[in-house]
């Protein structure tokens, strides 16, 4: 992959991204729009109102493509989205996070929504999660939530120090 930086710390440099987007022909993280368009067409109607907020789209409809996998950073975003959706509104998350990881965050009775998912991609799978406000969790998702509530809380993982940053693969630092 020609756009991989020489060192992991380059991912936080504006110059790295400016250069990459100036020279890279295609940089869609989740693939071409055509690769997941059919999933969205099942949910979005032409008459729907959509408010665009950064990576998110709202009506009660939201497409979320956040790359954060840190639960402590991600959960407040989900709570806000749940609070903003009207009954029947949808929150759609498109990510490479597998159901084992994402459903642990989404399948919560407190959000007052159902959770469905599908996938797309060849070789590397992406997942489309659809949460519909006002619908109940499936019995499987309700059971998952109950198991998670009964699990003992573990200690948070330690964060890498800046001096460790160059030596570690960034995927090893994701605390799922």
PDB file of C-alpha atoms in Angstrom:
ATOM      1  CA  UNK A   1       0.000   0.000   0.000  1.00  0.00           C
ATOM      2  CA  UNK A   2       1.734   3.086  -1.249  1.00  0.00           C
ATOM      3  CA  UNK A   3       0.018   5.485   1.135  1.00  0.00           C
ATOM      4  CA  UNK A   4       1.135   3.877   4.371  1.00  0.00           C
ATOM      5  CA  UNK A   5       3.288   6.284   6.352  1.00  0.00           C
ATOM      6  CA  UNK A   6       6.862   5.518   7.374  1.00  0.00           C
ATOM      7  CA  UNK A   7       5.873   5.761  11.034  1.00  0.00           C
ATOM      8  CA  UNK A   8       2.584   5.473  12.906  1.00  0.00           C
ATOM      9  CA  UNK A   9       2.806   8.963  14.340  1.00  0.00           C
ATOM     10  CA  UNK A  10       2.354  10.362  10.801  1.00  0.00           C
ATOM     11  CA  UNK A  11      -1.360   9.565  11.050  1.00  0.00           C
ATOM     12  CA  UNK A  12      -1.757  12.544  13.386  1.00  0.00           C
ATOM     13  CA  UNK A  13       0.067  14.991  11.069  1.00  0.00           C
ATOM     14  CA  UNK A  14      -2.014  17.311   8.904  1.00  0.00           C
ATOM     15  CA  UNK A  15       0.740  17.338   6.264  1.00  0.00           C
ATOM     16  CA  UNK A  16       0.472  13.544   5.846  1.00  0.00           C
ATOM     17  CA  UNK A  17      -3.281  13.766   5.141  1.00  0.00           C
ATOM     18  CA  UNK A  18      -2.978  16.848   2.928  1.00  0.00           C
ATOM     19  CA  UNK A  19      -0.378  15.103   0.781  1.00  0.00           C
ATOM     20  CA  UNK A  20      -2.345  11.862   0.705  1.00  0.00           C
ATOM     21  CA  UNK A  21      -5.596  13.475  -0.394  1.00  0.00           C
ATOM     22  CA  UNK A  22      -3.800  15.652  -2.941  1.00  0.00           C
ATOM     23  CA  UNK A  23      -2.188  12.647  -4.682  1.00  0.00           C
ATOM     24  CA  UNK A  24      -4.404   9.635  -3.945  1.00  0.00           C
ATOM     25  CA  UNK A  25      -6.920   8.918  -6.691  1.00  0.00           C
ATOM     26  CA  UNK A  26      -9.504   7.276  -4.426  1.00  0.00           C
ATOM     27  CA  UNK A  27      -9.643   7.483  -0.665  1.00  0.00           C
ATOM     28  CA  UNK A  28     -13.053   6.255   0.363  1.00  0.00           C
ATOM     29  CA  UNK A  29     -12.554   4.460   3.650  1.00  0.00           C
ATOM     30  CA  UNK A  30     -15.697   2.398   3.250  1.00  0.00           C
ATOM     31  CA  UNK A  31     -15.364   1.716  -0.472  1.00  0.00           C
ATOM     32  CA  UNK A  32     -17.109   3.393  -3.363  1.00  0.00           C
ATOM     33  CA  UNK A  33     -20.613   4.659  -2.685  1.00  0.00           C
ATOM     34  CA  UNK A  34     -21.899   2.077  -5.161  1.00  0.00           C
ATOM     35  CA  UNK A  35     -20.659  -0.709  -2.868  1.00  0.00           C
ATOM     36  CA  UNK A  36     -23.131   0.180  -0.075  1.00  0.00           C
ATOM     37  CA  UNK A  37     -25.714   2.301  -1.911  1.00  0.00           C
ATOM     38  CA  UNK A  38     -28.194  -0.589  -2.093  1.00  0.00           C
ATOM     39  CA  UNK A  39     -28.154  -0.856   1.716  1.00  0.00           C
ATOM     40  CA  UNK A  40     -29.045   2.812   2.112  1.00  0.00           C
ATOM     41  CA  UNK A  41     -31.739   2.674  -0.562  1.00  0.00           C
ATOM     42  CA  UNK A  42     -33.626   0.188   1.630  1.00  0.00           C
ATOM     43  CA  UNK A  43     -33.746   2.785   4.414  1.00  0.00           C
ATOM     44  CA  UNK A  44     -33.674   6.250   2.847  1.00  0.00           C
ATOM     45  CA  UNK A  45     -36.537   7.625   0.804  1.00  0.00           C
ATOM     46  CA  UNK A  46     -36.279  10.578  -1.572  1.00  0.00           C
ATOM     47  CA  UNK A  47     -38.637  12.640   0.578  1.00  0.00           C
ATOM     48  CA  UNK A  48     -36.587  12.125   3.765  1.00  0.00           C
ATOM     49  CA  UNK A  49     -35.028  15.174   5.356  1.00  0.00           C
ATOM     50  CA  UNK A  50     -31.386  14.709   6.245  1.00  0.00           C
ATOM     51  CA  UNK A  51     -29.277  17.042   8.336  1.00  0.00           C
ATOM     52  CA  UNK A  52     -25.539  16.629   7.788  1.00  0.00           C
ATOM     53  CA  UNK A  53     -23.347  17.011  10.859  1.00  0.00           C
ATOM     54  CA  UNK A  54     -19.751  16.112  10.049  1.00  0.00           C
ATOM     55  CA  UNK A  55     -19.625  12.386   9.505  1.00  0.00           C
ATOM     56  CA  UNK A  56     -23.242  12.036  10.575  1.00  0.00           C
ATOM     57  CA  UNK A  57     -26.520  12.586   8.804  1.00  0.00           C
ATOM     58  CA  UNK A  58     -29.661  13.156  10.887  1.00  0.00           C
ATOM     59  CA  UNK A  59     -33.460  13.309  10.342  1.00  0.00           C
ATOM     60  CA  UNK A  60     -34.047  10.817  12.635  1.00  0.00           C
ATOM     61  CA  UNK A  61     -31.902   9.317  10.066  1.00  0.00           C
ATOM     62  CA  UNK A  62     -28.151   9.153  10.699  1.00  0.00           C
ATOM     63  CA  UNK A  63     -25.254   7.557   8.840  1.00  0.00           C
ATOM     64  CA  UNK A  64     -22.340   7.213  11.163  1.00  0.00           C
ATOM     65  CA  UNK A  65     -18.870   6.359   9.940  1.00  0.00           C
ATOM     66  CA  UNK A  66     -16.821   7.151  13.018  1.00  0.00           C
ATOM     67  CA  UNK A  67     -13.552   5.271  13.220  1.00  0.00           C
ATOM     68  CA  UNK A  68     -13.245   5.399  17.018  1.00  0.00           C
ATOM     69  CA  UNK A  69     -13.287   2.028  18.717  1.00  0.00           C
ATOM     70  CA  UNK A  70     -12.794   3.317  22.236  1.00  0.00           C
ATOM     71  CA  UNK A  71     -16.013   2.579  24.116  1.00  0.00           C
ATOM     72  CA  UNK A  72     -15.543   5.534  26.450  1.00  0.00           C
ATOM     73  CA  UNK A  73     -15.392   7.885  23.429  1.00  0.00           C
ATOM     74  CA  UNK A  74     -18.085   6.200  21.367  1.00  0.00           C
ATOM     75  CA  UNK A  75     -20.884   5.636  23.900  1.00  0.00           C
ATOM     76  CA  UNK A  76     -21.616   9.349  24.550  1.00  0.00           C
ATOM     77  CA  UNK A  77     -22.047   9.849  20.790  1.00  0.00           C
ATOM     78  CA  UNK A  78     -24.530   6.971  20.649  1.00  0.00           C
ATOM     79  CA  UNK A  79     -26.495   8.347  23.618  1.00  0.00           C
ATOM     80  CA  UNK A  80     -26.790  11.722  21.887  1.00  0.00           C
ATOM     81  CA  UNK A  81     -27.906  10.146  18.612  1.00  0.00           C
ATOM     82  CA  UNK A  82     -30.512   8.042  20.424  1.00  0.00           C
ATOM     83  CA  UNK A  83     -31.829  11.107  22.225  1.00  0.00           C
ATOM     84  CA  UNK A  84     -32.125  13.088  18.947  1.00  0.00           C
ATOM     85  CA  UNK A  85     -33.938  10.462  16.895  1.00  0.00           C
ATOM     86  CA  UNK A  86     -37.707  10.641  16.561  1.00  0.00           C
ATOM     87  CA  UNK A  87     -39.809   7.446  16.677  1.00  0.00           C
ATOM     88  CA  UNK A  88     -39.288   5.598  13.422  1.00  0.00           C
ATOM     89  CA  UNK A  89     -36.028   7.458  12.759  1.00  0.00           C
ATOM     90  CA  UNK A  90     -32.926   5.474  11.876  1.00  0.00           C
ATOM     91  CA  UNK A  91     -29.308   5.599  12.917  1.00  0.00           C
ATOM     92  CA  UNK A  92     -27.098   3.846  10.366  1.00  0.00           C
ATOM     93  CA  UNK A  93     -23.522   2.978  11.198  1.00  0.00           C
ATOM     94  CA  UNK A  94     -21.165   1.842   8.449  1.00  0.00           C
ATOM     95  CA  UNK A  95     -17.948   0.435   9.841  1.00  0.00           C
ATOM     96  CA  UNK A  96     -15.468  -2.402   9.643  1.00  0.00           C
ATOM     97  CA  UNK A  97     -16.276  -3.363  13.264  1.00  0.00           C
ATOM     98  CA  UNK A  98     -17.781  -6.834  13.390  1.00  0.00           C
ATOM     99  CA  UNK A  99     -21.104  -7.547  15.135  1.00  0.00           C
ATOM    100  CA  UNK A 100     -19.313  -9.145  18.094  1.00  0.00           C
ATOM    101  CA  UNK A 101     -17.835  -5.728  18.904  1.00  0.00           C
ATOM    102  CA  UNK A 102     -20.483  -3.271  17.684  1.00  0.00           C
ATOM    103  CA  UNK A 103     -23.600  -4.979  18.997  1.00  0.00           C
ATOM    104  CA  UNK A 104     -22.078  -4.744  22.481  1.00  0.00           C
ATOM    105  CA  UNK A 105     -22.423  -0.967  22.101  1.00  0.00           C
ATOM    106  CA  UNK A 106     -25.667  -0.722  20.134  1.00  0.00           C
ATOM    107  CA  UNK A 107     -27.879  -3.378  21.754  1.00  0.00           C
ATOM    108  CA  UNK A 108     -29.084  -1.365  24.745  1.00  0.00           C
ATOM    109  CA  UNK A 109     -32.667  -1.065  25.929  1.00  0.00           C
ATOM    110  CA  UNK A 110     -31.964   2.500  27.079  1.00  0.00           C
ATOM    111  CA  UNK A 111     -31.554   3.624  23.457  1.00  0.00           C
ATOM    112  CA  UNK A 112     -35.100   2.468  22.631  1.00  0.00           C
ATOM    113  CA  UNK A 113     -34.177   1.062  19.234  1.00  0.00           C
ATOM    114  CA  UNK A 114     -33.852  -2.203  17.369  1.00  0.00           C
ATOM    115  CA  UNK A 115     -30.538  -3.307  15.851  1.00  0.00           C
ATOM    116  CA  UNK A 116     -30.143  -4.957  12.447  1.00  0.00           C
ATOM    117  CA  UNK A 117     -26.968  -5.505  10.485  1.00  0.00           C
ATOM    118  CA  UNK A 118     -25.751  -6.549   7.078  1.00  0.00           C
ATOM    119  CA  UNK A 119     -22.332  -6.640   5.412  1.00  0.00           C
ATOM    120  CA  UNK A 120     -20.640  -5.940   2.106  1.00  0.00           C
ATOM    121  CA  UNK A 121     -17.178  -6.104   0.603  1.00  0.00           C
ATOM    122  CA  UNK A 122     -14.890  -8.622  -0.955  1.00  0.00           C
ATOM    123  CA  UNK A 123     -11.879  -9.786   0.991  1.00  0.00           C
ATOM    124  CA  UNK A 124     -12.427  -7.118   3.628  1.00  0.00           C
ATOM    125  CA  UNK A 125     -15.894  -6.956   5.150  1.00  0.00           C
ATOM    126  CA  UNK A 126     -17.713  -3.763   6.089  1.00  0.00           C
ATOM    127  CA  UNK A 127     -20.818  -3.799   8.225  1.00  0.00           C
ATOM    128  CA  UNK A 128     -23.977  -1.720   7.976  1.00  0.00           C
ATOM    129  CA  UNK A 129     -25.894  -1.427  11.260  1.00  0.00           C
ATOM    130  CA  UNK A 130     -29.408   0.006  11.270  1.00  0.00           C
ATOM    131  CA  UNK A 131     -30.963   1.084  14.557  1.00  0.00           C
ATOM    132  CA  UNK A 132     -34.637   2.078  14.341  1.00  0.00           C
ATOM    133  CA  UNK A 133     -35.998   4.258  17.141  1.00  0.00           C
ATOM    134  CA  UNK A 134     -39.116   2.990  18.881  1.00  0.00           C
ATOM    135  CA  UNK A 135     -38.574  -0.678  18.046  1.00  0.00           C
ATOM    136  CA  UNK A 136     -37.617  -3.273  20.647  1.00  0.00           C
ATOM    137  CA  UNK A 137     -34.386  -5.228  20.708  1.00  0.00           C
ATOM    138  CA  UNK A 138     -34.612  -8.748  19.318  1.00  0.00           C
ATOM    139  CA  UNK A 139     -34.611 -11.501  21.974  1.00  0.00           C
ATOM    140  CA  UNK A 140     -30.986 -12.283  21.006  1.00  0.00           C
ATOM    141  CA  UNK A 141     -29.881  -8.668  21.419  1.00  0.00           C
ATOM    142  CA  UNK A 142     -31.781  -8.340  24.712  1.00  0.00           C
ATOM    143  CA  UNK A 143     -29.997 -11.478  25.962  1.00  0.00           C
ATOM    144  CA  UNK A 144     -26.642 -10.007  24.859  1.00  0.00           C
ATOM    145  CA  UNK A 145     -27.366  -6.821  26.814  1.00  0.00           C
ATOM    146  CA  UNK A 146     -28.295  -8.860  29.899  1.00  0.00           C
ATOM    147  CA  UNK A 147     -25.046 -10.880  29.689  1.00  0.00           C
ATOM    148  CA  UNK A 148     -23.030  -7.666  29.340  1.00  0.00           C
ATOM    149  CA  UNK A 149     -24.739  -6.116  32.361  1.00  0.00           C
ATOM    150  CA  UNK A 150     -23.914  -9.213  34.423  1.00  0.00           C
ATOM    151  CA  UNK A 151     -20.210  -9.267  33.410  1.00  0.00           C
ATOM    152  CA  UNK A 152     -17.797  -7.924  35.993  1.00  0.00           C
ATOM    153  CA  UNK A 153     -16.213  -4.627  34.954  1.00  0.00           C
ATOM    154  CA  UNK A 154     -12.584  -5.032  33.885  1.00  0.00           C
ATOM    155  CA  UNK A 155      -9.820  -2.541  34.479  1.00  0.00           C
ATOM    156  CA  UNK A 156      -9.184  -0.177  31.548  1.00  0.00           C
ATOM    157  CA  UNK A 157      -6.151  -0.969  29.419  1.00  0.00           C
ATOM    158  CA  UNK A 158      -3.195   1.343  29.772  1.00  0.00           C
ATOM    159  CA  UNK A 159      -2.612   3.824  26.993  1.00  0.00           C
ATOM    160  CA  UNK A 160       0.654   3.707  25.066  1.00  0.00           C
ATOM    161  CA  UNK A 161       3.131   6.447  25.796  1.00  0.00           C
ATOM    162  CA  UNK A 162       4.414   8.695  22.989  1.00  0.00           C
ATOM    163  CA  UNK A 163       7.783   6.952  23.053  1.00  0.00           C
ATOM    164  CA  UNK A 164       6.009   3.606  22.473  1.00  0.00           C
ATOM    165  CA  UNK A 165       4.013   5.038  19.574  1.00  0.00           C
ATOM    166  CA  UNK A 166       6.645   4.440  16.898  1.00  0.00           C
ATOM    167  CA  UNK A 167       7.265   0.858  17.940  1.00  0.00           C
ATOM    168  CA  UNK A 168       3.667  -0.305  18.097  1.00  0.00           C
ATOM    169  CA  UNK A 169       1.257  -1.227  15.389  1.00  0.00           C
ATOM    170  CA  UNK A 170      -1.734   1.114  15.721  1.00  0.00           C
ATOM    171  CA  UNK A 171      -4.139  -1.856  15.597  1.00  0.00           C
ATOM    172  CA  UNK A 172      -2.554  -3.227  18.754  1.00  0.00           C
ATOM    173  CA  UNK A 173      -3.534  -0.029  20.545  1.00  0.00           C
ATOM    174  CA  UNK A 174      -7.247  -0.286  19.829  1.00  0.00           C
ATOM    175  CA  UNK A 175      -9.029  -1.327  22.989  1.00  0.00           C
ATOM    176  CA  UNK A 176     -12.131  -3.155  21.841  1.00  0.00           C
TER     177      UNK A 176
END
